[in-house]
XYZ file of C-alpha atoms in Angstrom:
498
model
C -6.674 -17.561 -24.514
C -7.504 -14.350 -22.480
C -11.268 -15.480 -20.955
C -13.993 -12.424 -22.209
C -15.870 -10.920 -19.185
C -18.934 -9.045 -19.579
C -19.688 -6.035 -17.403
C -22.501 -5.915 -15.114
C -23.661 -2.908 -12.484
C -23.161 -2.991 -9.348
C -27.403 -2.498 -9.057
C -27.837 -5.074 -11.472
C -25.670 -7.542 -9.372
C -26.465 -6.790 -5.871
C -29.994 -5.422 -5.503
C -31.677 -8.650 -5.885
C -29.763 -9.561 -2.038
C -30.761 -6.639 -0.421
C -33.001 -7.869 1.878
C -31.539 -11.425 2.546
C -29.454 -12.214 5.866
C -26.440 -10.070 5.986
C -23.849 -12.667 5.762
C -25.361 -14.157 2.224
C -25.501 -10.669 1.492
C -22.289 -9.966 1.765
C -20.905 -12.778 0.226
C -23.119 -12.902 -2.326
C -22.101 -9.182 -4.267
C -18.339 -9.092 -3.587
C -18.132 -11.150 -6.811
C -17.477 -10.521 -10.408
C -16.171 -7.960 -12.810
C -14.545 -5.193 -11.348
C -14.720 -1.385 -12.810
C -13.201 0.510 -15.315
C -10.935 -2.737 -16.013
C -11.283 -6.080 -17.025
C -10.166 -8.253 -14.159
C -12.412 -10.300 -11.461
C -12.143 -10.721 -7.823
C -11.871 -14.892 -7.578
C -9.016 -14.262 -10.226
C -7.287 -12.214 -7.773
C -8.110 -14.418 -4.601
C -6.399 -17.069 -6.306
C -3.398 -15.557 -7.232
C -2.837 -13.379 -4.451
C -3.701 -16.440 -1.741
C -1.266 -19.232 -3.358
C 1.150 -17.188 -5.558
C 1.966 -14.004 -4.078
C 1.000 -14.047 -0.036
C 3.172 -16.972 1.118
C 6.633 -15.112 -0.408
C 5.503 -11.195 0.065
C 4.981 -12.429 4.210
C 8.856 -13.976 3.501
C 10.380 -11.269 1.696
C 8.380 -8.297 4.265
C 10.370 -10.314 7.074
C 13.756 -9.837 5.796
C 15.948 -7.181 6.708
C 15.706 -5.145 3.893
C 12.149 -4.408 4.169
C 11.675 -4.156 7.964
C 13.299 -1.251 8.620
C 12.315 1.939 7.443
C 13.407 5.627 8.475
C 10.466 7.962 9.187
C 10.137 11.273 10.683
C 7.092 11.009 12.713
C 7.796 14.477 14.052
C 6.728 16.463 10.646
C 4.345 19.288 12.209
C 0.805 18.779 10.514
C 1.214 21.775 7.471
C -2.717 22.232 7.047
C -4.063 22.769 10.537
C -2.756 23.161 14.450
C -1.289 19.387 15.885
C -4.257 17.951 18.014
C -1.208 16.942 19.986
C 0.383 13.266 19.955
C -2.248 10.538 20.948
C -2.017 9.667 24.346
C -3.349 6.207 24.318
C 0.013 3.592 25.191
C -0.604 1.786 22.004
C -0.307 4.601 19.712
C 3.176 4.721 20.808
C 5.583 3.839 18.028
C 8.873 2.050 19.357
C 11.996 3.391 17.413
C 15.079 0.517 16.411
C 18.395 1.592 18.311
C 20.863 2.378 15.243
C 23.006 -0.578 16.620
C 20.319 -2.892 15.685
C 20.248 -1.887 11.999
C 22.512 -3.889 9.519
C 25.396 -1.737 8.952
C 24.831 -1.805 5.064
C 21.384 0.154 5.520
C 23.145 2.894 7.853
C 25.687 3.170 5.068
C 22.602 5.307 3.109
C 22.849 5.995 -0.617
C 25.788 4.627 -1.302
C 24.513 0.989 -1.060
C 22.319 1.527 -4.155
C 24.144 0.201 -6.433
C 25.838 -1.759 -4.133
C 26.974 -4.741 -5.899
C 28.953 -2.860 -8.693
C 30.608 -0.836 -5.881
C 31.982 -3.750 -4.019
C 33.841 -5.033 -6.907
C 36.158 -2.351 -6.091
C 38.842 -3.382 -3.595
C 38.944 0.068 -1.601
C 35.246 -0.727 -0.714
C 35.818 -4.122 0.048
C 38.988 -3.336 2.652
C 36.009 -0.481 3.911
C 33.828 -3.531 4.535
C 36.337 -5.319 6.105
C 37.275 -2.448 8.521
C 33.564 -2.172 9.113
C 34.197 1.836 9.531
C 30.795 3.718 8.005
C 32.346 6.504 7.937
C 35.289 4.910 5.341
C 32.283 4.285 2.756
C 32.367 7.610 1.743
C 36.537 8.850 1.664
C 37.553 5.326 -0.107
C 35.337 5.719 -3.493
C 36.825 6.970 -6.253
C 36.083 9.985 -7.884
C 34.049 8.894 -10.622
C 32.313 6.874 -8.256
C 31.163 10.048 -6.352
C 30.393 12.377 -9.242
C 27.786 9.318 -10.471
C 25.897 9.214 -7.188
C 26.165 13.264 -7.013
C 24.414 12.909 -10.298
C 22.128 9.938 -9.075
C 21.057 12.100 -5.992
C 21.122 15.098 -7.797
C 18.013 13.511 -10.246
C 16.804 12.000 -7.256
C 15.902 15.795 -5.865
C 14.269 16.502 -9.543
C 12.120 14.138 -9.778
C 8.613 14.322 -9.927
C 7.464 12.425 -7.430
C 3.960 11.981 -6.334
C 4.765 11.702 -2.806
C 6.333 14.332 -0.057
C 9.072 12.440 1.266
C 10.902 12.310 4.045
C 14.413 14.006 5.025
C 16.542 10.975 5.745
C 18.976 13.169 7.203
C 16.796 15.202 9.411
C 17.597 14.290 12.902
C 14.482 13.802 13.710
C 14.274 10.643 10.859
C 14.561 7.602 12.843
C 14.635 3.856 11.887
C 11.694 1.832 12.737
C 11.680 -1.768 12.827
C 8.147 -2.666 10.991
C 7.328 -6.268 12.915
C 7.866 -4.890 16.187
C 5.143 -1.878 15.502
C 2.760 -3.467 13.627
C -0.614 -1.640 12.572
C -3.574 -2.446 14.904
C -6.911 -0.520 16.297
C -5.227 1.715 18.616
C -8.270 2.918 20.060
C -7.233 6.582 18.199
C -10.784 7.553 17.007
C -13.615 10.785 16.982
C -13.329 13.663 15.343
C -9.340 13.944 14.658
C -9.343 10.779 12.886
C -12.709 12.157 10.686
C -11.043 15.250 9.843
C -8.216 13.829 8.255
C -10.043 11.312 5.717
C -12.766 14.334 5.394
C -10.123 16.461 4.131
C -8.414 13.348 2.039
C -11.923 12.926 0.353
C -13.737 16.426 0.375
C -10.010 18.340 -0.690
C -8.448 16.107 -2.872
C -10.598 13.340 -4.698
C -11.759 16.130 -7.639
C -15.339 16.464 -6.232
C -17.070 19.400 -5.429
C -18.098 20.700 -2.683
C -22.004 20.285 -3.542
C -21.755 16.651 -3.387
C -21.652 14.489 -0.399
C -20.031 11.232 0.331
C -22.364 8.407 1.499
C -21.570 7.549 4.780
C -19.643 10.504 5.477
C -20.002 10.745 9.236
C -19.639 15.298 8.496
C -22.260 15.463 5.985
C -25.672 16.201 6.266
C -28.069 13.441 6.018
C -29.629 13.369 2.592
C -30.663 9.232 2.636
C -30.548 7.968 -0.348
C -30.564 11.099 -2.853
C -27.057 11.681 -1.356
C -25.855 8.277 -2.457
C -27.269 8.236 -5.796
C -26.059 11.950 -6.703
C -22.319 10.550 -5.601
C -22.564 7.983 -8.029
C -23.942 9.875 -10.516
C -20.753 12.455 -10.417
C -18.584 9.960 -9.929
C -19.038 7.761 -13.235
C -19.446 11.299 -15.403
C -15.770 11.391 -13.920
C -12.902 11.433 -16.757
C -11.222 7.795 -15.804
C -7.917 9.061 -14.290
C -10.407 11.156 -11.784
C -12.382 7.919 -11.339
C -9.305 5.812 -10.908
C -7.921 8.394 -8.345
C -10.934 8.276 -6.181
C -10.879 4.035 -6.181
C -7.418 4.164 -5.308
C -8.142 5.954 -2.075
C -11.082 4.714 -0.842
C -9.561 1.283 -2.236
C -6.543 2.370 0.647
C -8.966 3.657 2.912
C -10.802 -0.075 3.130
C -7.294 -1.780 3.761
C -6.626 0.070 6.573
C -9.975 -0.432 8.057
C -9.367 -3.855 7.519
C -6.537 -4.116 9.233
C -7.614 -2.483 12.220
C -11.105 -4.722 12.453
C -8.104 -7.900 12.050
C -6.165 -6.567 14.707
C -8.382 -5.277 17.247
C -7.910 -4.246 21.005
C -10.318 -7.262 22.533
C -9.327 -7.013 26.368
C -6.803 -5.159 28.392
C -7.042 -7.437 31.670
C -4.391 -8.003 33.717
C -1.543 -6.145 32.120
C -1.805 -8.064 29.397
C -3.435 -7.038 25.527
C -5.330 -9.042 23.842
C -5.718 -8.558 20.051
C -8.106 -9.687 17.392
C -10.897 -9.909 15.300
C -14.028 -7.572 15.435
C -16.593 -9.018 13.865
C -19.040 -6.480 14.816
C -16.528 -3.626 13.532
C -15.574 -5.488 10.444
C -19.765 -5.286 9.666
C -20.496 -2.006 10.367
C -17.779 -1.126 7.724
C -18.180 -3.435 5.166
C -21.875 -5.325 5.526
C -23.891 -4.577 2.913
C -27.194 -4.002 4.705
C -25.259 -2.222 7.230
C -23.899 0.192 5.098
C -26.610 0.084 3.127
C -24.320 -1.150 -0.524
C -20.736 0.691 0.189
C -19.441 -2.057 1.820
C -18.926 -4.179 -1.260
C -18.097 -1.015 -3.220
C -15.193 -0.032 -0.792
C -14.324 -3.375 -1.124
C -13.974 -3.891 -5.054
C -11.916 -0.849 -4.374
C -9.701 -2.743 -2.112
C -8.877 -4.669 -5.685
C -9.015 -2.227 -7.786
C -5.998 -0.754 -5.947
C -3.971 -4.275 -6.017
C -4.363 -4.212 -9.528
C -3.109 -0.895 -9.815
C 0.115 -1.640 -7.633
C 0.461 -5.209 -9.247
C 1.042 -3.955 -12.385
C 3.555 -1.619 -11.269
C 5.851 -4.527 -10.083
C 5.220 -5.829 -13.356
C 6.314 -2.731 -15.299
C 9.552 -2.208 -12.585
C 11.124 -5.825 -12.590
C 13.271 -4.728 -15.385
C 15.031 -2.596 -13.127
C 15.626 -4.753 -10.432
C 16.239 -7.658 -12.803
C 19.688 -5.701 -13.412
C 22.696 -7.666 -12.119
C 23.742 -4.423 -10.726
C 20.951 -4.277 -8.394
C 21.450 -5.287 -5.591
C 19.329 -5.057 -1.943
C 22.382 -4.564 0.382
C 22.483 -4.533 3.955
C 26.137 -6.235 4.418
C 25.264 -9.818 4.687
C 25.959 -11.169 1.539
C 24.498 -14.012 1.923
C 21.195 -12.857 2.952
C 20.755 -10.365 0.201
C 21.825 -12.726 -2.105
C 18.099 -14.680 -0.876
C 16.345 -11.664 -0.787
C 17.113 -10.808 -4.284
C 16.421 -14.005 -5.312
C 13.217 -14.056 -3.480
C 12.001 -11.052 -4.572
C 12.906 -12.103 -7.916
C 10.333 -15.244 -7.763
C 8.115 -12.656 -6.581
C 8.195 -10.435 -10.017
C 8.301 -14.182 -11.837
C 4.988 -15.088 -10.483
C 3.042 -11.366 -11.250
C 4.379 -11.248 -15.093
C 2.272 -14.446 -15.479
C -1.175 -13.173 -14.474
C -2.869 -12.416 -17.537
C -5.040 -9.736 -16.276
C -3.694 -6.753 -15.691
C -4.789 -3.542 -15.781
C -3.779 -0.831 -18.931
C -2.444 2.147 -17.815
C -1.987 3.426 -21.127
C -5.718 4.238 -21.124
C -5.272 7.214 -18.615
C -3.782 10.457 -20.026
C -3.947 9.456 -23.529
C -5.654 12.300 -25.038
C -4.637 15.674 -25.760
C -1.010 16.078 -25.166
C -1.464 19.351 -23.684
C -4.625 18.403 -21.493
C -3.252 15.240 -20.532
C -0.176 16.105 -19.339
C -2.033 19.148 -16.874
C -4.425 16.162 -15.827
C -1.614 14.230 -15.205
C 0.335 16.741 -12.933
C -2.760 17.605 -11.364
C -3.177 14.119 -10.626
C 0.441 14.216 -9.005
C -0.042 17.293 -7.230
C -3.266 16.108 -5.616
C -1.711 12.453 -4.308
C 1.253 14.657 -3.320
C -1.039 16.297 -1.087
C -2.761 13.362 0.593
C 0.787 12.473 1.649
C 1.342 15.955 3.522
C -1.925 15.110 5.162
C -0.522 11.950 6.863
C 1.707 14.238 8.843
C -1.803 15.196 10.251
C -2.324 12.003 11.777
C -2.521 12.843 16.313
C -1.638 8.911 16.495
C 2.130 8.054 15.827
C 1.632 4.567 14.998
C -1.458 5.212 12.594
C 0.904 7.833 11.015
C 3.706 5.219 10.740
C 1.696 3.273 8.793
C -0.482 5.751 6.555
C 2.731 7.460 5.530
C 4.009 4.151 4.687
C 1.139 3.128 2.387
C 0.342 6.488 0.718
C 4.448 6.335 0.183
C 3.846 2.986 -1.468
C 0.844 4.090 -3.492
C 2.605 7.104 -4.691
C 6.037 5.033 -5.683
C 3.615 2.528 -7.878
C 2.431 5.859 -9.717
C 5.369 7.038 -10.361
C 6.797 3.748 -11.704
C 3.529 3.648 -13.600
C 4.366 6.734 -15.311
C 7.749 6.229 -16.072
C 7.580 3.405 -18.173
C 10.185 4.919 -21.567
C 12.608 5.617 -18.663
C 12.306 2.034 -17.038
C 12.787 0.820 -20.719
C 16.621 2.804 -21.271
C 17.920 1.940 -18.461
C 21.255 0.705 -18.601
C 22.183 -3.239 -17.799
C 25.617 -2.100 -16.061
C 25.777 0.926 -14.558
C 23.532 3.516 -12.433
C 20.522 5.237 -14.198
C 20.154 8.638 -14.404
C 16.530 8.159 -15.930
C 15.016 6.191 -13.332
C 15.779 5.343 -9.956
C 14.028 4.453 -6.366
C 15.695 4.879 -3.341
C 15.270 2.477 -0.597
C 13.007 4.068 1.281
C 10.724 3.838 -1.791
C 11.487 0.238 -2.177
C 10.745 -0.734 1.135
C 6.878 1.422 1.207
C 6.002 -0.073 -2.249
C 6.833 -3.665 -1.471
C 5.515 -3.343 2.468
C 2.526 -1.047 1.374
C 1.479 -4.096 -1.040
C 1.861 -7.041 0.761
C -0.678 -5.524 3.316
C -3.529 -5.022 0.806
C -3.214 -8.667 -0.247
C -3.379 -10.326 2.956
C -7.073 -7.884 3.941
C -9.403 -10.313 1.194
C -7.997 -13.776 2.644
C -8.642 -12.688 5.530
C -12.337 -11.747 5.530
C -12.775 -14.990 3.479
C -13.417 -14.600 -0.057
C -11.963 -18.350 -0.921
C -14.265 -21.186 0.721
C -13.608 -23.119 3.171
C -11.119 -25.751 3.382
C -9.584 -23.422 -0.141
C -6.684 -21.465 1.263
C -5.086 -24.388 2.398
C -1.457 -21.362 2.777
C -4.250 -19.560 6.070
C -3.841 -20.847 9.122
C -5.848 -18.509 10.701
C -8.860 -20.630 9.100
C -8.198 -23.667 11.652
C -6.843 -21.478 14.616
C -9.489 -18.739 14.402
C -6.798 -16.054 14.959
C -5.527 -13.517 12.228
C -1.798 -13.392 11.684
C -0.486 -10.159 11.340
C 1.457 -8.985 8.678
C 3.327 -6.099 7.990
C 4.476 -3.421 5.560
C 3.371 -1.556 1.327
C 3.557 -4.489 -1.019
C 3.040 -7.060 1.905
C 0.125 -5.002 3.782
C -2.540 -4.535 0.010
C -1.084 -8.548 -0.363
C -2.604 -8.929 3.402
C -5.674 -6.536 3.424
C -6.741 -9.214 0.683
C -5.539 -12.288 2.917
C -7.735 -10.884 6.056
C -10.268 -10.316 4.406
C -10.589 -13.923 3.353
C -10.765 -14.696 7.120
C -13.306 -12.605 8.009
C -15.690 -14.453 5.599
C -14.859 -17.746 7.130
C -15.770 -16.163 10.121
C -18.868 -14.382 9.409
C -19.902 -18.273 7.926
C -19.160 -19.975 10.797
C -21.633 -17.204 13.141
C -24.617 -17.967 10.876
């Protein structure tokens, strides 16, 4: 039977530690219940540490998922470029085209990959291993169902700008070889683009200021209590959009605190932890409560994206379905893998209900709900705004993976007709999609285990706990599954400097 959690404030929970030691602190209020649903953080440590981490790092490492094409040359739409970072490790290193598996290159035509290769004119293509053949030796009916696939593909509503994979300035990136780290890209750039993320998009008036907010003026403590006090008389699709971002906004930080430039001596980087960066985020004396608010967020958002792999393994579960980059053997494990992965999420019993948000008015709720689209929609033009390329690799990655778990979210009657043996006109993700959602929330899992929120000796799948170095992990799905991992090893840390 379903356990029955009672709510309880954040003030009620948390302002009897206030003026302990910071690390007690700390530990002490990132605990409990988490808003506007019904799920708790040690239910989530547990699941995410020793069910979902260990195969979300395997699956992120296949080919599949570690290439993705990007345009990092988008101009910023809002404001003039600040001009490309100059720092060396902002560079992002693209993947020569001969390095990618030939079935990736081959573009939308692998998408329904395994039904296609039944047909002997594809396999003779294969066999000829001529790209260019893919397209001349379909048939015709072949054709006119992915001119009708791509054709709803351009309809869509999606709740993310994407990229032109056939602008030529798309390239492929290989994920493990740019992985997201502190950078050293900083000041007033980097403000500007979460000021406008927050102050522009997150439904909130201009009147009221967000605590901490490095471009607002000082108001102490009347600040903070007037956010709160517009935030919960929020409708809960405005308060939900607001969690997921800051709930984003605290993986990333995580993952830079994790992966941190420590010393450049002798030619060589050296990369890790931050303690002191990792407190001034996320302490709770040090940021005087929002540390342990940003990071409920932090799980808030995994809940959000978990249940969108639970609502979209129907439509990978589809024998024709199949992740194809020409190596049959290998996709045949990454299917399978991936498979074990959706397994493992329908049996957590807590998830959260989407089909609380827009479920009033017809009229109002679908203008709430395209407002909701349009605003997301915008956050990902903003990550074209980013002056440092590999800090705009990776936010236009994760909003990409946010905004694919919406939009699976909200398709749920379409996810339900589709069709066991043959392409969807309904429904469909392309890989690019794929690839974001799954990389986008495998790094939000790993942040929590990381920082430490199992005890000691507990996470027996870390590592890091013995060695005393974070492991870094890449990509959508894998990075909120790592965000949740690292933070789990900052804890451990933070215990061991008391």
């Amino acid at each position: 039977p379903r356990p029955h959690y009672r709510f309880q404030s954040f003030s009620q929970s948390c302002a009897s530690t206030l003026k302990r030691p910071k690390t007690l602190t700390f530990q002490s209020c990132l605990t409990g219940v988490l808003d506007d649903c019904f799920c708790d953080v040690e239910s989530i440590d547990i699941f995410n540490n020793f069910k979902i981490y260990p195969r979300i790092r395997k699956l992120t490492e296949r080919d599949y998922f570690r290439y993705y094409r990007v345009n990092l040359k988008r101009p910023c739409p809002f404001w003039p470029d600040d001009g490309h970072c100059s720092i060396k490790d902002c560079h992002v290193e693209p993947c020569p085209e001969s390095k990618v598996p030939v079935g990736i290159k081959s573009g939308n035509y692998n998408k329904y990959s395994q039904a296609a290769n039944t047909m002997s004119d594809v396999v003779e293509c294969e066999q000829a291993k001529e790209l260019g053949a893919i397209n001349s030796t379909l048939s015709n009916q072949s054709k006119e169902a992915f001119a009708d696939w791509a054709r709803h593909d351009d309809a869509q509503d999606h709740f993310c700008e994407l990229d032109d994979e056939t602008s030529p300035d798309a390239e492929y990136v290989d994920l493990l070889l740019n992985p997201e780290r502190y950078t050293g890209y900083k000041g007033p750039s980097a403000w500007r683009v979460w000021n406008s993320i927050y102050e522009e998009n997150c439904f909130k008036p201009r009147s009221v200021y967000r605590p901490l907010n490095p471009l607002a003026p000082s108001r102490g403590e009347d600040q903070r209590e007037g956010f709160y006090t517009w935030l919960e008389g929020l409708c809960l699709e405005k308060r939900v959009f607001y969690r997921l971002i800051s709930g984003l906004h605290s993986s990333i930080n995580i993952h830079l605190c994790a992966e941190y430039l420590l010393d450049e001596g002798w030619g060589r980087s050296v990369w890790g932890p931050n303690i002191q960066e990792f407190r001034q985020r996320f302490d709770m004396a040090e940021t005087k409560g929002e540390g342990t608010r940003r990071l409920k967020n932090l799980y808030f958002l995994y809940l959000i994206e978990l249940r969108a792999l639970y609502k979209v393994a129907p439509y990978f579960e589809r024998a024709i379905v199949n992740l194809y980059t020409g190596n049959a053997q290998e996709d045949g494990e990454t299917k399978d893998l991936l498979l074990q992965i959706f397994n493992e999420i329908k049996a957590f019993p807590m998830h959260f209900d989407e089909k609380s948000m827009f479920a009033g008015h017809k009229l109002e709720a679908k203008t709430l709900k395209e407002e909701f689209r349009l605003h997301f929609k915008n956050i990902s033009r903003i990550m074209d705004c980013v002056g440092c390329s590999k800090c705009r690799l990776w936010g236009k990655l994760q909003t990409q993976g946010l905004g694919t778990a919406l939009k699976i979210l909200f398709s749920e009657k379409e996810i339900k007709n589709l069709p066991e043996h043959s392409p969807s006109k309904g429904f469909q993700l392309t890989r690019q999609e794929i690839v974001a959602l799954m990389n986008g929330f495998g790094r939000y899992g790993s942040a929590p285990c990381e920082c430490g929120l199992l005890p000691t000796g507990h996470c027996a799948l870390c590592p890091v706990q013995q060695s005393n170095m974070l492991v870094l992990f890449v990509s959508d799905l894998r990075r909120l599954s790592t965000s949740i991992y690292q933070l789990h090893h900052f804890r451990q840390l933070l215990k061991e400097k008391r």
